[in-house]
Amino acid sequence: MKLRKGELIELTIEKMAYGAHGIGRIDDFVVFVRSAVPGDRITARIYKKKRAYAEAEIVELITPSPDREKPLCPFIGYCGGCQWQQIRYEKQLQYKREQVKESLEHIGGLKDVPVLDTIPSEDIFAYRNKMEFSFSDLRWFLPEELDRRELEGNFAFGLNVPGT
């Protein structure tokens, strides 16, 4: 496939990959799209191109999936902790079960292993089983906070921005 880094493409998201990336295809060439939901029709920008696949980010949501919902967390896309919030919870459970089944088959080489339904949580928000924090002398600011950079300085303690 002749895709290039920085190129804009239009595609429909077909399924979910591990790490909450949607999968779309252009002429059977796989494109992983951060925060995309199966059923989304999007315009995306390629930010990484490999021989067998590409990675992209959503530039425009042309037609949202019926399984897409507005995330509760205002920091989604920035901190990396809420990777699934744009997907209805019932569908999150289904996609996570499919990922376990697919991993057993493709990585483990195990066929026809029965995988039970994912057990839903009573609390789908406001909990974490793991958090990793970092210290830095290069603080990252949200776009609407850039005017506070000089006042607040560069010291930072918090979650990592995805991809950093």
mmCIF file of C-alpha atoms in Angstrom:
data_model
loop_
_atom_site.group_PDB
_atom_site.id
_atom_site.type_symbol
_atom_site.label_atom_id
_atom_site.label_comp_id
_atom_site.label_asym_id
_atom_site.label_seq_id
_atom_site.Cartn_x
_atom_site.Cartn_y
_atom_site.Cartn_z
ATOM 1 C CA MET A 1 0.000 0.000 0.000
ATOM 2 C CA LYS A 2 1.323 3.444 -0.906
ATOM 3 C CA LEU A 3 0.153 5.337 2.176
ATOM 4 C CA ARG A 4 2.522 7.954 3.581
ATOM 5 C CA LYS A 5 2.955 9.546 6.988
ATOM 6 C CA GLY A 6 0.799 12.686 7.214
ATOM 7 C CA GLU A 7 -1.618 11.512 4.516
ATOM 8 C CA LEU A 8 -5.373 11.918 5.046
ATOM 9 C CA ILE A 9 -7.525 8.859 4.379
ATOM 10 C CA GLU A 10 -11.208 8.040 4.649
ATOM 11 C CA LEU A 11 -12.245 4.684 6.055
ATOM 12 C CA THR A 12 -14.876 2.746 7.972
ATOM 13 C CA ILE A 13 -13.868 1.110 11.246
ATOM 14 C CA GLU A 14 -14.604 -2.621 11.186
ATOM 15 C CA LYS A 15 -13.484 -3.983 14.565
ATOM 16 C CA MET A 16 -11.502 -3.314 17.731
ATOM 17 C CA ALA A 17 -7.850 -4.129 18.368
ATOM 18 C CA TYR A 18 -6.077 -4.555 21.677
ATOM 19 C CA GLY A 19 -5.504 -1.193 23.368
ATOM 20 C CA ALA A 20 -8.835 0.283 22.215
ATOM 21 C CA HIS A 21 -7.724 1.070 18.671
ATOM 22 C CA GLY A 22 -10.276 0.704 15.905
ATOM 23 C CA ILE A 23 -9.273 -1.272 12.821
ATOM 24 C CA GLY A 24 -10.052 -0.089 9.311
ATOM 25 C CA ARG A 25 -8.731 -1.295 5.966
ATOM 26 C CA ILE A 26 -7.789 0.269 2.673
ATOM 27 C CA ASP A 27 -7.474 -2.423 -0.015
ATOM 28 C CA ASP A 28 -6.806 -5.057 2.709
ATOM 29 C CA PHE A 29 -4.090 -2.858 4.263
ATOM 30 C CA VAL A 30 -4.719 -2.587 8.024
ATOM 31 C CA VAL A 31 -4.955 0.840 9.677
ATOM 32 C CA PHE A 32 -5.168 1.110 13.485
ATOM 33 C CA VAL A 33 -7.010 4.269 14.564
ATOM 34 C CA ARG A 34 -6.799 5.596 18.116
ATOM 35 C CA SER A 35 -10.247 6.167 19.766
ATOM 36 C CA ALA A 36 -12.187 4.875 16.748
ATOM 37 C CA VAL A 37 -15.291 2.716 17.236
ATOM 38 C CA PRO A 38 -16.509 -0.055 14.923
ATOM 39 C CA GLY A 39 -19.112 1.508 12.644
ATOM 40 C CA ASP A 40 -17.442 4.947 12.577
ATOM 41 C CA ARG A 41 -16.884 6.477 9.132
ATOM 42 C CA ILE A 42 -13.892 8.811 9.544
ATOM 43 C CA THR A 43 -11.211 10.903 7.961
ATOM 44 C CA ALA A 44 -7.894 10.019 9.599
ATOM 45 C CA ARG A 45 -4.271 11.190 9.391
ATOM 46 C CA ILE A 46 -1.514 8.587 9.201
ATOM 47 C CA TYR A 47 1.136 9.210 11.880
ATOM 48 C CA LYS A 48 3.053 5.928 11.577
ATOM 49 C CA LYS A 49 3.530 3.759 8.485
ATOM 50 C CA LYS A 50 5.023 0.264 8.574
ATOM 51 C CA ARG A 51 5.250 -2.368 5.871
ATOM 52 C CA ALA A 52 2.291 -4.400 7.169
ATOM 53 C CA TYR A 53 0.117 -1.705 8.803
ATOM 54 C CA ALA A 54 -0.347 1.980 9.580
ATOM 55 C CA GLU A 55 -1.442 3.936 12.657
ATOM 56 C CA ALA A 56 -3.691 6.977 12.411
ATOM 57 C CA GLU A 57 -5.676 9.510 14.412
ATOM 58 C CA ILE A 58 -9.184 10.784 13.748
ATOM 59 C CA VAL A 59 -9.320 14.152 11.997
ATOM 60 C CA GLU A 60 -13.047 14.146 11.277
ATOM 61 C CA LEU A 61 -15.882 11.913 12.406
ATOM 62 C CA ILE A 62 -17.984 11.742 9.221
ATOM 63 C CA THR A 63 -20.616 9.319 10.544
ATOM 64 C CA PRO A 64 -20.407 8.159 14.164
ATOM 65 C CA SER A 65 -21.026 4.550 15.097
ATOM 66 C CA PRO A 66 -24.300 3.791 16.891
ATOM 67 C CA ASP A 67 -22.043 2.341 19.620
ATOM 68 C CA ARG A 68 -20.187 5.634 20.148
ATOM 69 C CA GLU A 69 -21.051 7.772 23.166
ATOM 70 C CA LYS A 70 -19.783 10.989 24.694
ATOM 71 C CA PRO A 71 -16.978 10.182 27.165
ATOM 72 C CA LEU A 72 -17.517 11.189 30.782
ATOM 73 C CA CYS A 73 -13.848 12.109 31.335
ATOM 74 C CA PRO A 74 -12.828 15.544 29.994
ATOM 75 C CA PHE A 75 -9.204 14.368 29.647
ATOM 76 C CA ILE A 76 -9.857 11.452 27.289
ATOM 77 C CA GLY A 77 -7.201 11.402 24.607
ATOM 78 C CA TYR A 78 -4.736 13.240 26.841
ATOM 79 C CA CYS A 79 -3.911 11.055 29.846
ATOM 80 C CA GLY A 80 -4.272 7.529 28.442
ATOM 81 C CA GLY A 81 -6.310 6.219 31.365
ATOM 82 C CA CYS A 82 -9.753 6.199 29.732
ATOM 83 C CA GLN A 83 -9.196 4.346 26.480
ATOM 84 C CA TRP A 84 -12.686 2.848 26.157
ATOM 85 C CA GLN A 85 -15.038 5.632 27.307
ATOM 86 C CA GLN A 86 -16.152 6.547 23.785
ATOM 87 C CA ILE A 87 -17.790 3.090 23.454
ATOM 88 C CA ARG A 88 -21.096 2.027 25.040
ATOM 89 C CA TYR A 89 -20.297 -0.160 28.063
ATOM 90 C CA GLU A 90 -22.181 -3.213 26.767
ATOM 91 C CA LYS A 91 -20.075 -3.122 23.593
ATOM 92 C CA GLN A 92 -16.868 -2.655 25.603
ATOM 93 C CA LEU A 93 -17.597 -5.973 27.329
ATOM 94 C CA GLN A 94 -18.225 -7.685 23.995
ATOM 95 C CA TYR A 95 -15.040 -6.312 22.379
ATOM 96 C CA LYS A 96 -12.894 -7.263 25.383
ATOM 97 C CA ARG A 97 -14.226 -10.849 25.253
ATOM 98 C CA GLU A 98 -13.436 -10.989 21.521
ATOM 99 C CA GLN A 99 -9.880 -9.786 22.239
ATOM 100 C CA VAL A 100 -9.305 -12.590 24.745
ATOM 101 C CA LYS A 101 -10.638 -15.175 22.259
ATOM 102 C CA GLU A 102 -8.542 -13.734 19.418
ATOM 103 C CA SER A 103 -5.388 -13.662 21.580
ATOM 104 C CA LEU A 104 -5.839 -17.314 22.556
ATOM 105 C CA GLU A 105 -6.223 -18.272 18.893
ATOM 106 C CA HIS A 106 -3.584 -16.097 17.225
ATOM 107 C CA ILE A 107 -0.932 -15.814 19.923
ATOM 108 C CA GLY A 108 -1.573 -19.020 21.847
ATOM 109 C CA GLY A 109 -2.466 -21.155 18.837
ATOM 110 C CA LEU A 110 -5.502 -22.527 20.704
ATOM 111 C CA LYS A 111 -8.610 -23.105 18.579
ATOM 112 C CA ASP A 112 -12.218 -23.357 19.749
ATOM 113 C CA VAL A 113 -11.450 -22.436 23.374
ATOM 114 C CA PRO A 114 -14.693 -21.467 25.096
ATOM 115 C CA VAL A 115 -14.416 -17.902 26.393
ATOM 116 C CA LEU A 116 -17.120 -16.868 28.824
ATOM 117 C CA ASP A 117 -18.843 -13.507 28.620
ATOM 118 C CA THR A 118 -17.035 -10.652 30.339
ATOM 119 C CA ILE A 119 -18.460 -10.066 33.806
ATOM 120 C CA PRO A 120 -19.768 -6.495 34.004
ATOM 121 C CA SER A 121 -18.740 -4.230 36.847
ATOM 122 C CA GLU A 122 -21.307 -2.578 39.070
ATOM 123 C CA ASP A 123 -19.129 0.561 38.983
ATOM 124 C CA ILE A 124 -18.107 1.446 35.441
ATOM 125 C CA PHE A 125 -16.583 4.812 36.413
ATOM 126 C CA ALA A 126 -14.411 6.210 39.218
ATOM 127 C CA TYR A 127 -12.149 3.235 39.844
ATOM 128 C CA ARG A 128 -8.756 2.023 38.703
ATOM 129 C CA ASN A 129 -6.852 -1.140 39.474
ATOM 130 C CA LYS A 130 -3.543 0.409 38.442
ATOM 131 C CA MET A 131 -2.159 3.913 38.009
ATOM 132 C CA GLU A 132 1.352 4.890 36.938
ATOM 133 C CA PHE A 133 2.511 8.399 37.734
ATOM 134 C CA SER A 134 5.585 10.255 36.519
ATOM 135 C CA PHE A 135 7.562 13.304 37.592
ATOM 136 C CA SER A 136 8.935 15.687 34.992
ATOM 137 C CA ASP A 137 10.533 19.082 34.579
ATOM 138 C CA LEU A 138 8.674 19.454 31.272
ATOM 139 C CA ARG A 139 5.043 19.903 32.222
ATOM 140 C CA TRP A 140 2.413 19.182 29.603
ATOM 141 C CA PHE A 141 -0.549 21.570 29.408
ATOM 142 C CA LEU A 142 -3.998 21.065 27.927
ATOM 143 C CA PRO A 143 -4.558 23.309 24.897
ATOM 144 C CA GLU A 144 -6.780 25.682 26.901
ATOM 145 C CA GLU A 145 -4.124 25.962 29.663
ATOM 146 C CA LEU A 146 -1.211 27.193 27.548
ATOM 147 C CA ASP A 147 -1.544 30.764 28.851
ATOM 148 C CA ARG A 148 -0.746 29.479 32.386
ATOM 149 C CA ARG A 149 2.626 28.001 31.378
ATOM 150 C CA GLU A 150 4.789 30.911 32.554
ATOM 151 C CA LEU A 151 2.835 31.401 35.779
ATOM 152 C CA GLU A 152 2.871 27.753 36.885
ATOM 153 C CA GLY A 153 6.281 26.636 35.639
ATOM 154 C CA ASN A 154 7.348 23.299 34.267
ATOM 155 C CA PHE A 155 7.340 20.918 37.260
ATOM 156 C CA ALA A 156 4.824 18.116 36.777
ATOM 157 C CA PHE A 157 3.476 15.057 38.542
ATOM 158 C CA GLY A 158 0.776 12.973 36.891
ATOM 159 C CA LEU A 159 -0.185 10.457 34.254
ATOM 160 C CA ASN A 160 1.668 10.123 30.972
ATOM 161 C CA VAL A 161 0.207 11.482 27.756
ATOM 162 C CA PRO A 162 -0.407 8.550 25.358
ATOM 163 C CA GLY A 163 2.563 7.958 23.074
ATOM 164 C CA THR A 164 5.087 9.670 25.380
#
